[in-house]
C-alpha cells in the first residue's frame, strides 16, 4: 500500500464529495460508481482534508482534537488515506 | 408510503433517457422492441422522478440510453438531478457532445462521465458501432471531456471480435488520464442475444482477458482502478445480478416503466409499473415485479439449500429465463444447475461458429 509522506497534501478530487445521506442517517463519500459508508473516524479525517494542509498538519490537528498520541493518529489517518488513494478516490499531491 | 423493514432503500438508479442512439452496437443491452421518441418522459416528468428517487434513498444516478446526449434537454436533466441531490453520472458514447455542451453540463453540475469504447482504432470501433467516422468523433469529444476536467471512466465492452485489443484499451485509459476503467465482456441480453455466434469469446480468450486485467490491476495500482465483468458463459458460478433483485438498484425506461434490472422485460410473467401512474416509492416497495425475486422464498433447488445463495442470490433471473426456460431456476452458469451442461455446449458452439454476421441494433 502507498505510504503517505508527512509533507503530502491530500486532496478530495473533482467527482468525489461528502454527502449527508439523510434516508440512512449517515455520511457517505460519493465517487464514480462507488458509495463509501463513513464511520465517525473516516468523516472526521475527511473533514480535515481541505486541499491546503499537509498530512502532518492534519494529523497534528486531529491529535489535539481527540487527545490521542500523534503516532497512533498518524497510523490510522495514513492507512485510511492511502486506501482511498489506491482506489483513486483521494489524491496525494 | 411506509418502507417495509426487510426491504432496503435503493442506492442507484439507471435512467434510460431515450432509446435513440447514433451507434448501432450489436451487443446493446436495450430491448429488441423499443419505445419511440414520442413516448419518452418529458423534462418535468424526469425531474420529478429524480426528486422522488432522492427522497427514496437513491444516491447515484446513471444517465444512460440509448445515447443520453440525444436528449435536447440533457443539461436541464442534469441540473434537475443535482438539485435533487443525486451524484450524476453520464454514460455516453460522446458522439453528439460538443465543447459548448460539455461546458453547460459542467455548469449544471455533472459529476462524472463514463465513455464507451467499441474498439481501439477506427476500423474496429466503426465496424462494431455501425457508424463510419464515429471513432474520430468520439476521440475528439473524449479530448474535450478530459480538457474540461471531468473525472472519466473508460468503459471497454469486449467480445470475440475485439478482445485482442484489450491491452491497447487499457493503455488508452491511462493516456486519457481516466481514473477508472470498466472492462466488460459482453453479457448476453437484449441485442447481444441475437449476436452470440459472432460475439461469444472463446474459453481461451476469456482466460486471457482475466490474466490481462489482473496484471494491469497490479501494475497500475493507484493510477487506474479496473472493474471487470468476466465472460459469463464460461464461468462456473453466476454473477451477483444487480447485487440482489430489488435490493440495490432500479431502472427507469424512456417511457417511464420501472424495472428491477434493464433486461427484466424478457421475463414474460412480470408486470411493470409506470412512474406516470404510481409514486416511485410505491413501485419499489410494493410493485409485483420488484417483489417477485426478493428474498429466498422463490428459489428452487439447488439454490434453496445452497450456501452460495447468500453470495450470488441464484444468479441472473433473465439468464435463467433465457437458457433454463424459467426465471426462478438456478442461473445455468452455475455448475450446480441441471442445465449447466447445455450452457457449456452453447458457449463452446457459439464461440467456434464462424458463420454469423453482426446483427446491428436498430434505433426506434
PDB file of C-alpha atoms in Angstrom, chain B residues 38-186:
ATOM      1  CA  UNK B  38     -42.963  10.352 -28.773  1.00  0.00           C
ATOM      2  CA  UNK B  39     -43.369   8.024 -25.786  1.00  0.00           C
ATOM      3  CA  UNK B  40     -40.389   9.419 -23.853  1.00  0.00           C
ATOM      4  CA  UNK B  41     -40.905  11.106 -20.491  1.00  0.00           C
ATOM      5  CA  UNK B  42     -40.532  14.872 -20.806  1.00  0.00           C
ATOM      6  CA  UNK B  43     -38.156  17.095 -18.831  1.00  0.00           C
ATOM      7  CA  UNK B  44     -40.592  17.756 -15.996  1.00  0.00           C
ATOM      8  CA  UNK B  45     -41.518  14.113 -15.599  1.00  0.00           C
ATOM      9  CA  UNK B  46     -37.843  13.098 -15.340  1.00  0.00           C
ATOM     10  CA  UNK B  47     -37.108  15.922 -12.881  1.00  0.00           C
ATOM     11  CA  UNK B  48     -39.947  14.629 -10.702  1.00  0.00           C
ATOM     12  CA  UNK B  49     -38.619  11.051 -10.912  1.00  0.00           C
ATOM     13  CA  UNK B  50     -35.163  12.271  -9.827  1.00  0.00           C
ATOM     14  CA  UNK B  51     -36.626  14.130  -6.847  1.00  0.00           C
ATOM     15  CA  UNK B  52     -38.676  11.063  -5.862  1.00  0.00           C
ATOM     16  CA  UNK B  53     -35.602   8.841  -6.229  1.00  0.00           C
ATOM     17  CA  UNK B  54     -33.534  11.056  -3.910  1.00  0.00           C
ATOM     18  CA  UNK B  55     -36.296  11.018  -1.285  1.00  0.00           C
ATOM     19  CA  UNK B  56     -36.478   7.231  -1.596  1.00  0.00           C
ATOM     20  CA  UNK B  57     -32.740   6.909  -0.825  1.00  0.00           C
ATOM     21  CA  UNK B  58     -31.080   6.797  -4.244  1.00  0.00           C
ATOM     22  CA  UNK B  59     -27.609   8.376  -4.097  1.00  0.00           C
ATOM     23  CA  UNK B  60     -26.166   7.563  -7.500  1.00  0.00           C
ATOM     24  CA  UNK B  61     -27.929   8.404 -10.761  1.00  0.00           C
ATOM     25  CA  UNK B  62     -26.706   6.985 -14.048  1.00  0.00           C
ATOM     26  CA  UNK B  63     -27.985   8.841 -17.096  1.00  0.00           C
ATOM     27  CA  UNK B  64     -27.977   6.401 -19.951  1.00  0.00           C
ATOM     28  CA  UNK B  65     -29.934   5.389 -23.038  1.00  0.00           C
ATOM     29  CA  UNK B  66     -29.608   4.842 -25.977  1.00  0.00           C
ATOM     30  CA  UNK B  67     -27.401   7.875 -26.165  1.00  0.00           C
ATOM     31  CA  UNK B  68     -28.407  10.356 -23.435  1.00  0.00           C
ATOM     32  CA  UNK B  69     -26.831  13.203 -25.436  1.00  0.00           C
ATOM     33  CA  UNK B  70     -29.597  12.617 -27.994  1.00  0.00           C
ATOM     34  CA  UNK B  71     -31.925  14.317 -25.494  1.00  0.00           C
ATOM     35  CA  UNK B  72     -32.014  18.041 -26.257  1.00  0.00           C
ATOM     36  CA  UNK B  73     -32.829  18.734 -22.610  1.00  0.00           C
ATOM     37  CA  UNK B  74     -29.837  16.817 -21.217  1.00  0.00           C
ATOM     38  CA  UNK B  75     -28.385  19.901 -19.492  1.00  0.00           C
ATOM     39  CA  UNK B  76     -31.724  20.638 -17.807  1.00  0.00           C
ATOM     40  CA  UNK B  77     -31.988  16.993 -16.718  1.00  0.00           C
ATOM     41  CA  UNK B  78     -28.504  17.068 -15.165  1.00  0.00           C
ATOM     42  CA  UNK B  79     -29.371  20.298 -13.352  1.00  0.00           C
ATOM     43  CA  UNK B  80     -32.584  18.723 -12.028  1.00  0.00           C
ATOM     44  CA  UNK B  81     -30.685  15.658 -10.821  1.00  0.00           C
ATOM     45  CA  UNK B  82     -28.137  17.781  -8.966  1.00  0.00           C
ATOM     46  CA  UNK B  83     -30.894  19.911  -7.449  1.00  0.00           C
ATOM     47  CA  UNK B  84     -32.403  16.671  -6.154  1.00  0.00           C
ATOM     48  CA  UNK B  85     -29.040  15.901  -4.516  1.00  0.00           C
ATOM     49  CA  UNK B  86     -28.030  12.961  -6.710  1.00  0.00           C
ATOM     50  CA  UNK B  87     -24.499  12.033  -7.775  1.00  0.00           C
ATOM     51  CA  UNK B  88     -24.857  12.340 -11.529  1.00  0.00           C
ATOM     52  CA  UNK B  89     -23.011  10.106 -13.960  1.00  0.00           C
ATOM     53  CA  UNK B  90     -23.356  10.415 -17.740  1.00  0.00           C
ATOM     54  CA  UNK B  91     -22.982   7.121 -19.617  1.00  0.00           C
ATOM     55  CA  UNK B  92     -22.241   8.142 -23.186  1.00  0.00           C
ATOM     56  CA  UNK B  93     -20.594   7.292 -26.495  1.00  0.00           C
ATOM     57  CA  UNK B  94     -19.685  11.024 -26.530  1.00  0.00           C
ATOM     58  CA  UNK B  95     -20.949  11.325 -30.084  1.00  0.00           C
ATOM     59  CA  UNK B  96     -23.066  14.461 -30.176  1.00  0.00           C
ATOM     60  CA  UNK B  97     -21.267  16.121 -27.277  1.00  0.00           C
ATOM     61  CA  UNK B  98     -19.760  19.453 -28.266  1.00  0.00           C
ATOM     62  CA  UNK B  99     -17.339  21.601 -26.317  1.00  0.00           C
ATOM     63  CA  UNK B 100     -20.130  24.088 -25.636  1.00  0.00           C
ATOM     64  CA  UNK B 101     -22.497  21.424 -24.369  1.00  0.00           C
ATOM     65  CA  UNK B 102     -19.826  19.974 -22.091  1.00  0.00           C
ATOM     66  CA  UNK B 103     -19.334  23.442 -20.627  1.00  0.00           C
ATOM     67  CA  UNK B 104     -23.083  23.642 -19.979  1.00  0.00           C
ATOM     68  CA  UNK B 105     -23.075  20.188 -18.405  1.00  0.00           C
ATOM     69  CA  UNK B 106     -20.209  21.251 -16.166  1.00  0.00           C
ATOM     70  CA  UNK B 107     -22.150  24.330 -15.050  1.00  0.00           C
ATOM     71  CA  UNK B 108     -25.218  22.167 -14.439  1.00  0.00           C
ATOM     72  CA  UNK B 109     -23.107  20.087 -12.027  1.00  0.00           C
ATOM     73  CA  UNK B 110     -22.436  16.847 -13.873  1.00  0.00           C
ATOM     74  CA  UNK B 111     -20.215  14.780 -11.562  1.00  0.00           C
ATOM     75  CA  UNK B 112     -18.695  12.146 -13.803  1.00  0.00           C
ATOM     76  CA  UNK B 113     -18.531  10.863 -17.373  1.00  0.00           C
ATOM     77  CA  UNK B 114     -18.409   7.226 -18.412  1.00  0.00           C
ATOM     78  CA  UNK B 115     -17.258   6.914 -22.002  1.00  0.00           C
ATOM     79  CA  UNK B 116     -17.915   3.762 -24.018  1.00  0.00           C
ATOM     80  CA  UNK B 117     -15.227   2.292 -26.242  1.00  0.00           C
ATOM     81  CA  UNK B 118     -16.174  -0.003 -29.134  1.00  0.00           C
ATOM     82  CA  UNK B 119     -12.592  -0.607 -30.311  1.00  0.00           C
ATOM     83  CA  UNK B 120      -9.155   0.966 -30.070  1.00  0.00           C
ATOM     84  CA  UNK B 121      -8.963   2.044 -33.725  1.00  0.00           C
ATOM     85  CA  UNK B 122     -11.382   3.446 -36.275  1.00  0.00           C
ATOM     86  CA  UNK B 123     -11.607   0.187 -38.263  1.00  0.00           C
ATOM     87  CA  UNK B 124     -12.798  -1.830 -35.283  1.00  0.00           C
ATOM     88  CA  UNK B 125     -14.798   0.859 -33.487  1.00  0.00           C
ATOM     89  CA  UNK B 126     -16.703   1.994 -36.574  1.00  0.00           C
ATOM     90  CA  UNK B 127     -17.470  -1.586 -37.612  1.00  0.00           C
ATOM     91  CA  UNK B 128     -18.792  -2.526 -34.150  1.00  0.00           C
ATOM     92  CA  UNK B 129     -20.628   0.772 -33.646  1.00  0.00           C
ATOM     93  CA  UNK B 130     -22.009   0.627 -37.183  1.00  0.00           C
ATOM     94  CA  UNK B 131     -21.137   4.282 -37.726  1.00  0.00           C
ATOM     95  CA  UNK B 132     -18.390   5.426 -40.060  1.00  0.00           C
ATOM     96  CA  UNK B 133     -16.394   8.317 -38.603  1.00  0.00           C
ATOM     97  CA  UNK B 134     -17.740   7.580 -35.134  1.00  0.00           C
ATOM     98  CA  UNK B 135     -14.351   6.739 -33.647  1.00  0.00           C
ATOM     99  CA  UNK B 136     -12.789  10.051 -34.712  1.00  0.00           C
ATOM    100  CA  UNK B 137     -15.742  11.996 -33.339  1.00  0.00           C
ATOM    101  CA  UNK B 138     -15.548  10.053 -30.080  1.00  0.00           C
ATOM    102  CA  UNK B 139     -11.812  10.700 -29.683  1.00  0.00           C
ATOM    103  CA  UNK B 140     -12.360  14.423 -30.289  1.00  0.00           C
ATOM    104  CA  UNK B 141     -15.104  14.538 -27.674  1.00  0.00           C
ATOM    105  CA  UNK B 142     -13.020  12.444 -25.266  1.00  0.00           C
ATOM    106  CA  UNK B 143     -10.298  15.075 -25.539  1.00  0.00           C
ATOM    107  CA  UNK B 144     -12.817  17.794 -24.660  1.00  0.00           C
ATOM    108  CA  UNK B 145     -14.121  15.793 -21.697  1.00  0.00           C
ATOM    109  CA  UNK B 146     -10.615  15.388 -20.281  1.00  0.00           C
ATOM    110  CA  UNK B 147      -9.759  19.012 -21.060  1.00  0.00           C
ATOM    111  CA  UNK B 148     -12.856  20.178 -19.178  1.00  0.00           C
ATOM    112  CA  UNK B 149     -11.553  18.241 -16.173  1.00  0.00           C
ATOM    113  CA  UNK B 150     -14.427  15.775 -15.789  1.00  0.00           C
ATOM    114  CA  UNK B 151     -13.458  12.631 -13.916  1.00  0.00           C
ATOM    115  CA  UNK B 152     -13.572   9.905 -16.537  1.00  0.00           C
ATOM    116  CA  UNK B 153     -14.262   6.195 -16.628  1.00  0.00           C
ATOM    117  CA  UNK B 154     -13.480   4.392 -19.869  1.00  0.00           C
ATOM    118  CA  UNK B 155     -15.873   1.524 -20.480  1.00  0.00           C
ATOM    119  CA  UNK B 156     -14.482  -1.058 -22.890  1.00  0.00           C
ATOM    120  CA  UNK B 157     -17.059  -3.600 -23.998  1.00  0.00           C
ATOM    121  CA  UNK B 158     -15.115  -6.587 -25.239  1.00  0.00           C
ATOM    122  CA  UNK B 159     -16.057  -9.756 -27.112  1.00  0.00           C
ATOM    123  CA  UNK B 160     -14.616 -12.231 -29.586  1.00  0.00           C
ATOM    124  CA  UNK B 161     -14.160  -9.595 -32.315  1.00  0.00           C
ATOM    125  CA  UNK B 162     -12.100  -7.115 -30.278  1.00  0.00           C
ATOM    126  CA  UNK B 163     -10.686  -8.911 -27.218  1.00  0.00           C
ATOM    127  CA  UNK B 164      -7.206  -8.854 -28.784  1.00  0.00           C
ATOM    128  CA  UNK B 165      -7.338  -5.050 -28.380  1.00  0.00           C
ATOM    129  CA  UNK B 166      -7.773  -5.190 -24.585  1.00  0.00           C
ATOM    130  CA  UNK B 167      -4.128  -4.273 -23.769  1.00  0.00           C
ATOM    131  CA  UNK B 168      -4.353  -1.207 -26.056  1.00  0.00           C
ATOM    132  CA  UNK B 169      -7.703  -0.241 -24.494  1.00  0.00           C
ATOM    133  CA  UNK B 170      -6.078  -0.245 -21.045  1.00  0.00           C
ATOM    134  CA  UNK B 171      -3.225   1.919 -22.355  1.00  0.00           C
ATOM    135  CA  UNK B 172      -5.808   4.312 -23.866  1.00  0.00           C
ATOM    136  CA  UNK B 173      -7.483   4.662 -20.474  1.00  0.00           C
ATOM    137  CA  UNK B 174      -4.136   5.569 -18.900  1.00  0.00           C
ATOM    138  CA  UNK B 175      -3.310   8.016 -21.717  1.00  0.00           C
ATOM    139  CA  UNK B 176      -6.721   9.685 -21.265  1.00  0.00           C
ATOM    140  CA  UNK B 177      -5.970  10.023 -17.533  1.00  0.00           C
ATOM    141  CA  UNK B 178      -9.108   8.057 -16.716  1.00  0.00           C
ATOM    142  CA  UNK B 179      -9.288   7.224 -13.015  1.00  0.00           C
ATOM    143  CA  UNK B 180     -11.386   4.150 -13.644  1.00  0.00           C
ATOM    144  CA  UNK B 181     -11.933   1.639 -16.366  1.00  0.00           C
ATOM    145  CA  UNK B 182     -14.611  -0.941 -16.810  1.00  0.00           C
ATOM    146  CA  UNK B 183     -13.672  -3.992 -18.800  1.00  0.00           C
ATOM    147  CA  UNK B 184     -16.942  -5.704 -19.540  1.00  0.00           C
ATOM    148  CA  UNK B 185     -17.051  -8.894 -21.540  1.00  0.00           C
ATOM    149  CA  UNK B 186     -20.391  -8.776 -23.348  1.00  0.00           C
TER     150      UNK B 186
END
